[in-house]
PDB file of C-alpha atoms in Angstrom:
ATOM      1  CA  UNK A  19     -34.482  63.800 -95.226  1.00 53.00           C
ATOM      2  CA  UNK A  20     -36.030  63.369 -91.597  1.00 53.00           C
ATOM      3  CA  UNK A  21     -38.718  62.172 -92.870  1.00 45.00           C
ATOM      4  CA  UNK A  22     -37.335  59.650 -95.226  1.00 41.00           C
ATOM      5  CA  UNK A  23     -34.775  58.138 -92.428  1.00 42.00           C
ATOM      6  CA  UNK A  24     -38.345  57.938 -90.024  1.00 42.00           C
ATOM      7  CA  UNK A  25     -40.209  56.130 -92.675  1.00 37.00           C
ATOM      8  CA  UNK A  26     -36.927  53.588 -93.288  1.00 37.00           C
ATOM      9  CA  UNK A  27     -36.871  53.055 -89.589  1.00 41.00           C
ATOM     10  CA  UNK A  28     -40.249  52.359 -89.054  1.00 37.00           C
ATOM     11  CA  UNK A  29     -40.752  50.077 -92.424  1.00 40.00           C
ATOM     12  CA  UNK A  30     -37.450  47.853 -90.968  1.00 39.00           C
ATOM     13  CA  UNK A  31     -39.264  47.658 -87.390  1.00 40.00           C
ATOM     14  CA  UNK A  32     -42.366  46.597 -88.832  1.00 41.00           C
ATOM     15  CA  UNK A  33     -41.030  44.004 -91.371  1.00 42.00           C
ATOM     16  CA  UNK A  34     -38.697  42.285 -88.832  1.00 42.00           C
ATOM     17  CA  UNK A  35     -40.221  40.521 -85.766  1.00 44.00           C
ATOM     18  CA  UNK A  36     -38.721  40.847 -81.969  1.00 45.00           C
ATOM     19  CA  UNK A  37     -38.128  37.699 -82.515  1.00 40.00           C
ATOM     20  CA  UNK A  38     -34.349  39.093 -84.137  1.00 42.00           C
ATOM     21  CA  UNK A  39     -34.044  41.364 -81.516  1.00 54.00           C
ATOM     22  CA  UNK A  40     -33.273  38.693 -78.483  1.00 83.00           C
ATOM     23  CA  UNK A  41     -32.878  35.363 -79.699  1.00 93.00           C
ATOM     24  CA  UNK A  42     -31.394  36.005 -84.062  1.00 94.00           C
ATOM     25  CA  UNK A  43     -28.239  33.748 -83.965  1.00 95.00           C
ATOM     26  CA  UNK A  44     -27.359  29.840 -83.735  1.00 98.00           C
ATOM     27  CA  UNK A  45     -27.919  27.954 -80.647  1.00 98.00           C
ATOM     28  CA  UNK A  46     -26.382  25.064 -79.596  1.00 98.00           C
ATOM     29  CA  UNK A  47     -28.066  22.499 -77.435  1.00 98.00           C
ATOM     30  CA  UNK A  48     -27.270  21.571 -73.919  1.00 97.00           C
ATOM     31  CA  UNK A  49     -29.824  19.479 -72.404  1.00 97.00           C
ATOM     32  CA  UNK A  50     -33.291  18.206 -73.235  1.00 97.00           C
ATOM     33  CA  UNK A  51     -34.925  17.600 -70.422  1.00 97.00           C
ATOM     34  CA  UNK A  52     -38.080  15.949 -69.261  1.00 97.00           C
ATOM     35  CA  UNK A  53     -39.625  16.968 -65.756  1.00 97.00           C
ATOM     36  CA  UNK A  54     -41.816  14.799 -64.700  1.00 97.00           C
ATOM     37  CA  UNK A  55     -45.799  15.542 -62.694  1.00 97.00           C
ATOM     38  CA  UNK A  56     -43.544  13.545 -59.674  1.00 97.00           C
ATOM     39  CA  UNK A  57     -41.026  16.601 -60.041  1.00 96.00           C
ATOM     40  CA  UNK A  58     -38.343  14.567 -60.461  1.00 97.00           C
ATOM     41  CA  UNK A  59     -35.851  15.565 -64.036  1.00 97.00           C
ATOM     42  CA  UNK A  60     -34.328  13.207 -66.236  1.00 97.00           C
ATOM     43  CA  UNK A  61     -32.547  13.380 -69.732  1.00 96.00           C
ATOM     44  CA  UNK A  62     -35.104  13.512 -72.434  1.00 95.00           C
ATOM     45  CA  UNK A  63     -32.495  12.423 -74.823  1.00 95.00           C
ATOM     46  CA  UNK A  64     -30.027  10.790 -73.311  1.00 93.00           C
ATOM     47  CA  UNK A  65     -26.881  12.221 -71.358  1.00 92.00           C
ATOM     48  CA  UNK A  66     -25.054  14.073 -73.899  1.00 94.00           C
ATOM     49  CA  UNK A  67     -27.712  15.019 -76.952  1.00 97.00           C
ATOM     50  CA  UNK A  68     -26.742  17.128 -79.601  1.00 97.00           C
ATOM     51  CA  UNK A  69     -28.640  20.116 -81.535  1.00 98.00           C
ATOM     52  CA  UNK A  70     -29.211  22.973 -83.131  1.00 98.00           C
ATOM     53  CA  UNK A  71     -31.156  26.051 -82.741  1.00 98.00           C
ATOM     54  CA  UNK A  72     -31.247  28.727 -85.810  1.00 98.00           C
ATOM     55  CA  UNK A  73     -33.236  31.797 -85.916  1.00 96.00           C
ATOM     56  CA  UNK A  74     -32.985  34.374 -88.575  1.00 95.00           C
ATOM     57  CA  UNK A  75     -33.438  38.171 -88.481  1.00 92.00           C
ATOM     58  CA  UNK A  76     -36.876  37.741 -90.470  1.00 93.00           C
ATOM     59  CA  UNK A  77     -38.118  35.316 -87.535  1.00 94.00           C
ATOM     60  CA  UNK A  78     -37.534  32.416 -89.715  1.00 97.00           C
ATOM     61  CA  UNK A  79     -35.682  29.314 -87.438  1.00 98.00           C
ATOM     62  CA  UNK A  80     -34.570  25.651 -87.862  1.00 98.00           C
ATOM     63  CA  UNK A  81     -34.628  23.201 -85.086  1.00 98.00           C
ATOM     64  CA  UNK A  82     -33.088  19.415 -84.614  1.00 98.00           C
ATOM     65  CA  UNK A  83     -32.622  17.727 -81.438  1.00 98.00           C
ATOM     66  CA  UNK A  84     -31.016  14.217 -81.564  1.00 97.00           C
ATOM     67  CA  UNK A  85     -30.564  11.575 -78.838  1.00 96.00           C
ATOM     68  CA  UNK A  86     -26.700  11.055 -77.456  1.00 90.00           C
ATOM     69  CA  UNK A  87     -27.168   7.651 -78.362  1.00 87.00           C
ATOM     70  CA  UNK A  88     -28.304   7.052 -81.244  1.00 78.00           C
ATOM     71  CA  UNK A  89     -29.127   3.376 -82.976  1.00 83.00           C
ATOM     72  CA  UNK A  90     -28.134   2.170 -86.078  1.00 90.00           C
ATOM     73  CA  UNK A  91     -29.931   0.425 -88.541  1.00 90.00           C
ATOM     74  CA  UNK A  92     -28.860  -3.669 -88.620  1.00 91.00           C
ATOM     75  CA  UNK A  93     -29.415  -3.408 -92.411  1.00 91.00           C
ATOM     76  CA  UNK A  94     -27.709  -0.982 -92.846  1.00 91.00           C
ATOM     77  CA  UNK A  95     -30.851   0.548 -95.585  1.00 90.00           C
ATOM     78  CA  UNK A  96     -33.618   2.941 -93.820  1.00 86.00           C
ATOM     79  CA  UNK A  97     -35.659   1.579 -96.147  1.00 92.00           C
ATOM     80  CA  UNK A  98     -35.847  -1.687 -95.097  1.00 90.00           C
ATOM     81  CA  UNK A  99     -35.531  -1.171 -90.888  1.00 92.00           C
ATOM     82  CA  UNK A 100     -37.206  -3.070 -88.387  1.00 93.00           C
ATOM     83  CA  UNK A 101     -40.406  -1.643 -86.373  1.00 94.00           C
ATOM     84  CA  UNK A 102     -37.866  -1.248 -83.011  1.00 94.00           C
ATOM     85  CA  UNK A 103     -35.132   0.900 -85.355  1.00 93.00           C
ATOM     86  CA  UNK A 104     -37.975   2.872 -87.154  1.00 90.00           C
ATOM     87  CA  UNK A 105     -39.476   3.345 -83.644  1.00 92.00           C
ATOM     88  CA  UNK A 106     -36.120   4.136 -81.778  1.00 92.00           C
ATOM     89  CA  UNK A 107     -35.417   7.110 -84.847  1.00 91.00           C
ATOM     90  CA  UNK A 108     -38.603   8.199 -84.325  1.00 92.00           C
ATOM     91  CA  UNK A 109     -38.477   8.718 -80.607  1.00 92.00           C
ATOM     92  CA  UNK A 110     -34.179   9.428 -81.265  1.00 94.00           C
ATOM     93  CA  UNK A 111     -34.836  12.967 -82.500  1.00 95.00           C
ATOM     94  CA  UNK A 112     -36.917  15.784 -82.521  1.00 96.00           C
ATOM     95  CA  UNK A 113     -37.017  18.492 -85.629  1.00 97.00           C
ATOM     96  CA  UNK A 114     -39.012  20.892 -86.904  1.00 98.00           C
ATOM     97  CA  UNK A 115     -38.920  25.036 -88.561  1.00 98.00           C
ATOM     98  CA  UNK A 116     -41.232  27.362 -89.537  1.00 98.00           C
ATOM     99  CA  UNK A 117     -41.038  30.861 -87.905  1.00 97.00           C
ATOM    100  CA  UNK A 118     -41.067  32.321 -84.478  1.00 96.00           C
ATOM    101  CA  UNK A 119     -42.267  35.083 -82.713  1.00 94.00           C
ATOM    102  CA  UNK A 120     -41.281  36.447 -79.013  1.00 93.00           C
ATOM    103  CA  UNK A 121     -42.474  38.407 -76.759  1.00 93.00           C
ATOM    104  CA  UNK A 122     -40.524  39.962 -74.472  1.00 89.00           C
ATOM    105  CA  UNK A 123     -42.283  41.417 -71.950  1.00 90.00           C
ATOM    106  CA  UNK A 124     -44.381  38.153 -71.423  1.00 93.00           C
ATOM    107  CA  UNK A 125     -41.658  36.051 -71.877  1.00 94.00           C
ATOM    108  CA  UNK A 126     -42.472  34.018 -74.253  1.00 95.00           C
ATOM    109  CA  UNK A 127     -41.953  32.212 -77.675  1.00 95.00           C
ATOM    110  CA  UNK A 128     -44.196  31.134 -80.202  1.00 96.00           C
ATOM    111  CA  UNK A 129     -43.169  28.288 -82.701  1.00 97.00           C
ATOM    112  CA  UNK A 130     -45.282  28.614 -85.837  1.00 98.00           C
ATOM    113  CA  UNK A 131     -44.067  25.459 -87.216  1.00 98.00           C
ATOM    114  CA  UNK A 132     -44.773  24.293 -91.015  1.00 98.00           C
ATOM    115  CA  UNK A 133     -43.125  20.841 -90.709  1.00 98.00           C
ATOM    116  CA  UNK A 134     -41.887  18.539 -87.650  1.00 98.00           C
ATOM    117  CA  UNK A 135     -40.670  15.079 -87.541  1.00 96.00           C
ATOM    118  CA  UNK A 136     -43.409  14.984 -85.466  1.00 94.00           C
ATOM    119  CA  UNK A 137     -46.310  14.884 -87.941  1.00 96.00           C
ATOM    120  CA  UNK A 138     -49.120  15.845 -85.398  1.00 94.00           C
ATOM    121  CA  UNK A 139     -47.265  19.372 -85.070  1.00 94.00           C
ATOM    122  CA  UNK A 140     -47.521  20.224 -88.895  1.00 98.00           C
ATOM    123  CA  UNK A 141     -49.009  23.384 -89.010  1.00 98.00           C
ATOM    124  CA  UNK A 142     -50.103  24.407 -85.066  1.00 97.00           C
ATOM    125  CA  UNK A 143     -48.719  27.192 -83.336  1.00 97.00           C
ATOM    126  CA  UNK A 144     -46.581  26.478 -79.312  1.00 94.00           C
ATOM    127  CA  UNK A 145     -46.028  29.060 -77.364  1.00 96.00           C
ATOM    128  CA  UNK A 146     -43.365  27.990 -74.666  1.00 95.00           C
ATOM    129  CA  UNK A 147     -42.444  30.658 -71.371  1.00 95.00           C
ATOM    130  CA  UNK A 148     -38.578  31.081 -71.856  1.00 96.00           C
ATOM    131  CA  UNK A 149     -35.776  32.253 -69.962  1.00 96.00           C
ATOM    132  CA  UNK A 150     -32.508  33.801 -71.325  1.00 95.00           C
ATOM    133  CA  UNK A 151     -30.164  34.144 -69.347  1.00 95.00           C
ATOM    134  CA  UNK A 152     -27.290  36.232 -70.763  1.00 94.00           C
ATOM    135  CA  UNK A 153     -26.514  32.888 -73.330  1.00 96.00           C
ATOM    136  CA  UNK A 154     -28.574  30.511 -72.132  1.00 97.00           C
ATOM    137  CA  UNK A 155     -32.062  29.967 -73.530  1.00 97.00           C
ATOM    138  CA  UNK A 156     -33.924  27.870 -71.704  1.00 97.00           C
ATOM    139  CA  UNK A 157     -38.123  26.826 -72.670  1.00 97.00           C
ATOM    140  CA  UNK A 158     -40.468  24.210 -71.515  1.00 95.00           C
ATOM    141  CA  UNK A 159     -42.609  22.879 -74.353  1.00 91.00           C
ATOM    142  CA  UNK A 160     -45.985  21.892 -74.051  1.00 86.00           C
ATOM    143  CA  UNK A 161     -46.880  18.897 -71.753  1.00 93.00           C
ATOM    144  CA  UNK A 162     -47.225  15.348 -72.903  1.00 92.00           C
ATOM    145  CA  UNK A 163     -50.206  13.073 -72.100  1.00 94.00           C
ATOM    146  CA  UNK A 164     -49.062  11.500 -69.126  1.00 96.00           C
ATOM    147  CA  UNK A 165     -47.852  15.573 -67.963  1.00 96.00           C
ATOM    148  CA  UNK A 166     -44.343  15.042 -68.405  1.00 97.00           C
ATOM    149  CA  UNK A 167     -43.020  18.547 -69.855  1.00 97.00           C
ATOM    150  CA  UNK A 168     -40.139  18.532 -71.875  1.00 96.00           C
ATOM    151  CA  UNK A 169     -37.399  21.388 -70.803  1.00 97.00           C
ATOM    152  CA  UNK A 170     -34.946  22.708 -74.009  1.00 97.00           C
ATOM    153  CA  UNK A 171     -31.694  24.292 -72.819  1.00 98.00           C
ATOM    154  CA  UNK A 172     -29.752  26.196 -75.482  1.00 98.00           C
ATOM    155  CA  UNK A 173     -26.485  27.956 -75.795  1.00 98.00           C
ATOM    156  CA  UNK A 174     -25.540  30.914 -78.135  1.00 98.00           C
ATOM    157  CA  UNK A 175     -22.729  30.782 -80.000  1.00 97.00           C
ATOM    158  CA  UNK A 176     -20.711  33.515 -80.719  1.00 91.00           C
TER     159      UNK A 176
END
């Protein structure tokens, strides 16, 4: 019976990443931040943005991030939107799932993303250094171009 309840244990530990260990739950966002190569921080996403972090006990998670202030279409059909309201959704919200992967020791978290809003992403693999901090999650995602790099600053809910 030992032997049984040893083989269980260690077919559950191999099938479900640490990811479910630390960070399994819902998140809720409470800043996107972008710190700039000058040092200086400002709000990615305007004052107030809204999201939502969810990662599963399998390592599978779901990601939106959406601007405080966001712009509606004059049309009032997303079909038919001007370059400046496709443009301002576009650069209005960030999303993207797949699965993830962390490492605890190294503090760290990989995003192995199979679709973003962000086309380019589609695919790749980020690993971001975290901090958690009893319920706060916090991770800086790779650098842009110009070496601006975006901080994400989640809550858990309970």
């Amino acid at each position: 019976m030992r032997v049984v309840a040893a083989v269980v244990a260690l077919m559950l530990t191999m099938a479900v990443p640490s990811s479910s260990v630390e960070l399994t739950g819902t998140w809720i966002l409470e800043a996107a931040d972008d710190l700039h190569p000058d040092g200086t921080r400002t709000p990615g996403y305007g004052a107030k943005p809204e999201g939502l972090l969810m990662i599963d006990a399998q390592g599978r998670y779901s990601l939106q991030i959406f601007r405080s202030e966001p712009t509606s279409f004059a049309g009032g059909d997303k079909r038919k939107g001007t370059a400046q309201e496709y443009a301002a959704a576009v650069l209005g919200m960030s999303s993207h799932f797949g699965t993830c992967e962390v490492d605890a020791a190294g503090k760290t978290l990989t995003f192995r993303i199979d679709r973003a809003s962000y086309p380019n992403w589609n695919g790749t693999a980020q690993r971001r250094p975290y901090e958690l901090d009893g319920d706060v999650l916090s991770y800086r995602v790779p650098p842009t171009p110009d070496g601006t790099v975006p901080i994400s600053v989640w809550r858990r809910v309970r």
